[in-house]
Amino acid sequence: MTRSSCIVLMFAIVAARIALPAQDRQPDATSIPLPTSKTLTIPTPGRLGTTNSFPATIAISPDGRYAALLNDGYGTQETMAAQSIAVLDLKTNQLTDYPDKRFGQDVHQSYFLGLVFGSDGKHLYASVGSITDATGEKPGDTGNGIAVYSFTDGKVAPTHFISIGPQELAAGKKVAIALRKTPPGTAISYPAGLALVSGGRSHDRLLVADNLSDNVVLLDATSGKALRRFDLSTSDLVPSSYPYTVVATREGRRAWCSLWNASRIAELDLTSGKVVRWIKLQEPDDPIAPGSHPTAMLLSPDENSLYVALANADAVAVVSTRSAQMVGLLHTTVRNQEFAGTYPNALAQSADGERLFVADASTNAVAVFDTSKLNETGPIGSDVPALGFIPTDWYPSALAVQGHDLLIATAKGRGAGPNKGMGRTASEVKDHGHPYIPTLLRGSIARLNIPSTLAKLEEFTRVVEHDNLLHGNPGAIQFAAGKNPIQHVIYVIKENRTYDQVLGDLQVGDGDPALTMYGADITPNEHKLALQFGVLDNFYDSGEVSGDGHLWSTAAITTDYNEKTWQIAYRSQERTYDFQGTVADEFPLDHNQPDIDDPSTGFLWDNVARHGLSYRDYGEFVNAEWCNQPREAASPKQGTPSAQQSPCPRTELHQGDALPPNVGDPHAGPSPFPWTVPLFKTVKPTKAVLRDHFDPLFPDFNTDYPDQLRADEFLNEFAAYARARAESENAEFQLPAFVLLYLPDDHTGGTRPERPRPAASVADNDLALGRVVDAVSHSPYWDDTAIFVLEDDAQDGGDHIDAHRSIALLVSKYSPGTAAEPYVDHRFYTTVNMVHTMEILLGLPPMNQNDAYAPAMGPMFSGAGDQPAFKADYRNLKNGLIYETNKRDAQGASESAKMDFSRPDAAGAARLNKVLWRDQKGDAPLPAPQHTVFPAGDD
């Protein structure tokens, strides 16, 4: 089959092929959709092929013959989930990958951001970070430091390792809870960006940004001896500033370090070992507001200008190295783009210094700036636009210039593809598992001739505008009666299921019943809801895992910090779970500092609050203090040590124990659950805007806490709202305009003995959702309320279309179709489309350039407005399924017993997936894949 016919077949699932204007069309160009709601016009300019996972850095050899790429992501199927260094021969365009067995899937160290050649061109230096064995005590572990490789004729081979041990802290500093892995008074170094410092000396020196110890070290590259140390901490808590990368002048006396979470760069005197000055770059006035995220840096050829990518501020700061002042701001927003969120994260400059190239990660483009006049004296201005943009594959992550060529690496290439086939990684082969979604994310590399590319810049810019939907019409929501009746939105977020896994057995829509694990017998309410209110069989979660999925679900965007760390955290826990308001098991809010994972464009609750609407949060971005967790445990659920409180009156419930008075249907009574149900003492929000707007009796993630109890608490409050409205239309006590409801138990807790069966957890979750919809639809709020339901990600199952395809439900009185004649919407939708639809209904502006241009899900409100109330299906309560527990000899019981279920995905989703498949399907193999919406690699 030809490539073009493959693409046409792939597009059969999409409602309409997206056409480019004739003047913008490349030969055989086609637009493919991305789970971010955007599109890619393929082939992208200069594309050579795929790479291993997340090429974070490109280093050019001193002779200009080779480009080396540091692939520090999860690792792909082809590399058996190993990280690697790849080498592109710039003479032949041949790309060769060199996986290192020290960086496999289950090791205790990871590459991270830094890669440089030695001045002789015979060595490569790569940054290596470790949390789980920070000092390399176990056999095969490296600890933190620099991996040194020989480099000969484009071939890479490991030689030795330069250890960078625990870094001493200044008096009064303390280490974040999850990083207390080294002796007291020290911190894990975790090397990030590197710079080679020669300065005419006999030995190369390496300048290293230590990301988790808030310092920079200058090393002798031969002996590994530390020559200088610079303390760059900005708080009594370490890490706080998160040094990202470093650059040094050619003569080797001055250097700068970008501080990821401090909105500053630090100027360093390498001779004296002193920090000369701090240069603020778009630092917000509010100390807890998201910072500008200074990341990549580049010195101009004459070294008079320092360019700093401000990833969270859509700009590149131009700093004079003579005055140490910011003299200009280059804006990376695309022409006609009205909303923020481009995330510039990599820089390169032409050899003559006249053109600066900036990777806009979130718009899948490279911005081009005229820097020919920056040598002139005086400021250049604070609003310098780009000359134009070059389209790229998904998420450009690294740039380099060699001669007249621009090299562009992207982190996600062309997406994931289906994951219903057999995996190739060692653990997948052993356990007959389907491919895990991060191993399907392949990067890509492109090479473009700069003069030829600049000649086509206007044409390329139009392609970028098209791919980012800047000229599209997101549409409106047309109700049959004309006026929008919706005044309340209830947004339900669940955990980690694919479409085929749950709804693949529907008789309508595009499902594969062979992949269905929790079908109509286990999830009767979700099936009934889909058939009554509309089947969405072409919906895709924007997030790959919970770490980024909850950001996509609540902010319609991710951060550069999130994208550059979640794969490392998920593959071997070499980054902490810095998501949903916790960082290294601390709450940044408690320390009056910014959360490094927060997008500058904000969250849904920020948007609602700014526009004067009422809102209430049940379980999302909050943290419960669970009574049965050890007080000394380093857990995000425990809070900081300073928050120690008296023990709970009861730590847990056993079957027959009295339930707390706020739960139990229709009223509190003895616990019907045969497993031990944990109790919680307090719940605290992780975001300031959620203070006074969250339910303190509604916990966050814990799969042993039944979703029935979560539903009980919500429905108790909802009943009070319904009574108030029934008594008076003008009652002050009304259902908030925006309600965020977290129902996480379809995640399951595996097959741990005497804990809920996976099928029981999913059935429990299904009934909880059914009860919520039942209550709302039988209340006075049915006329003006819409309920939106999605999974934060789809990582925990197989799907024959794509690993991102998932379950989505839009429920209202205005839904089209009937149970007898189900409405099936085949249009392409994503998490971002859902977020934008909620904003439109509530009269809110978009938060960023993702939701701003994502088409609204208007057809789901095209009904006559006579949808009857929903009646929940209680069969799995009556037959006792929701109370069933795992037997001691259950499939995967021993593996599950060792898993961590303290937060989403802590168990290791890839391992849990295998347990769940075997639990439901036994030894049945997964069928072979058939087609894909988001083609992987050269598919």
CSV table of N, CA and C in Angstrom, one decimal, residues 477 479 484 486-487 489 786 788 836-844 861:
chain,number,residue,atom,x,y,z
A,477,ILE,N,-22.6,27.2,19.7
A,477,ILE,CA,-23.5,26.1,20.2
A,477,ILE,C,-24.9,26.7,19.9
A,479,PHE,N,-28.8,26.1,20.1
A,479,PHE,CA,-29.9,25.4,20.8
A,479,PHE,C,-31.1,25.5,19.9
A,484,ASN,N,-29.1,30.2,24.8
A,484,ASN,CA,-28.4,29.2,25.6
A,484,ASN,C,-29.0,29.1,27.0
A,486,ILE,N,-28.0,27.0,29.4
A,486,ILE,CA,-27.1,26.3,30.4
A,486,ILE,C,-26.5,27.4,31.3
A,487,GLN,N,-26.7,27.2,32.6
A,487,GLN,CA,-26.2,28.1,33.6
A,487,GLN,C,-25.2,27.4,34.5
A,489,VAL,N,-22.4,24.0,34.8
A,489,VAL,CA,-21.7,22.9,34.2
A,489,VAL,C,-21.1,22.0,35.3
A,786,ALA,N,-25.5,21.2,32.3
A,786,ALA,CA,-24.9,20.2,31.4
A,786,ALA,C,-23.8,19.5,32.2
A,788,PHE,N,-20.4,17.1,31.8
A,788,PHE,CA,-19.3,16.7,30.9
A,788,PHE,C,-18.5,15.6,31.7
A,836,HIS,N,-13.2,23.9,25.8
A,836,HIS,CA,-13.7,25.1,25.1
A,836,HIS,C,-15.2,25.1,25.1
A,837,THR,N,-15.8,23.9,25.0
A,837,THR,CA,-17.3,23.9,25.0
A,837,THR,C,-17.9,24.3,26.3
A,838,MET,N,-17.2,23.9,27.4
A,838,MET,CA,-17.7,24.3,28.7
A,838,MET,C,-17.6,25.8,28.9
A,839,GLU,N,-16.4,26.4,28.4
A,839,GLU,CA,-16.2,27.8,28.5
A,839,GLU,C,-17.3,28.6,27.7
A,840,ILE,N,-17.6,28.1,26.5
A,840,ILE,CA,-18.7,28.8,25.7
A,840,ILE,C,-20.0,28.8,26.4
A,841,LEU,N,-20.4,27.7,27.0
A,841,LEU,CA,-21.7,27.6,27.7
A,841,LEU,C,-21.7,28.5,28.9
A,842,LEU,N,-20.6,28.7,29.6
A,842,LEU,CA,-20.6,29.6,30.7
A,842,LEU,C,-20.2,31.0,30.4
A,843,GLY,N,-20.1,31.3,29.1
A,843,GLY,CA,-19.8,32.7,28.8
A,843,GLY,C,-18.4,33.1,29.1
A,844,LEU,N,-17.4,32.2,29.2
A,844,LEU,CA,-16.0,32.5,29.5
A,844,LEU,C,-15.2,32.6,28.3
A,861,PHE,N,-25.5,19.4,21.6
A,861,PHE,CA,-26.6,20.2,22.2
A,861,PHE,C,-27.7,20.6,21.2
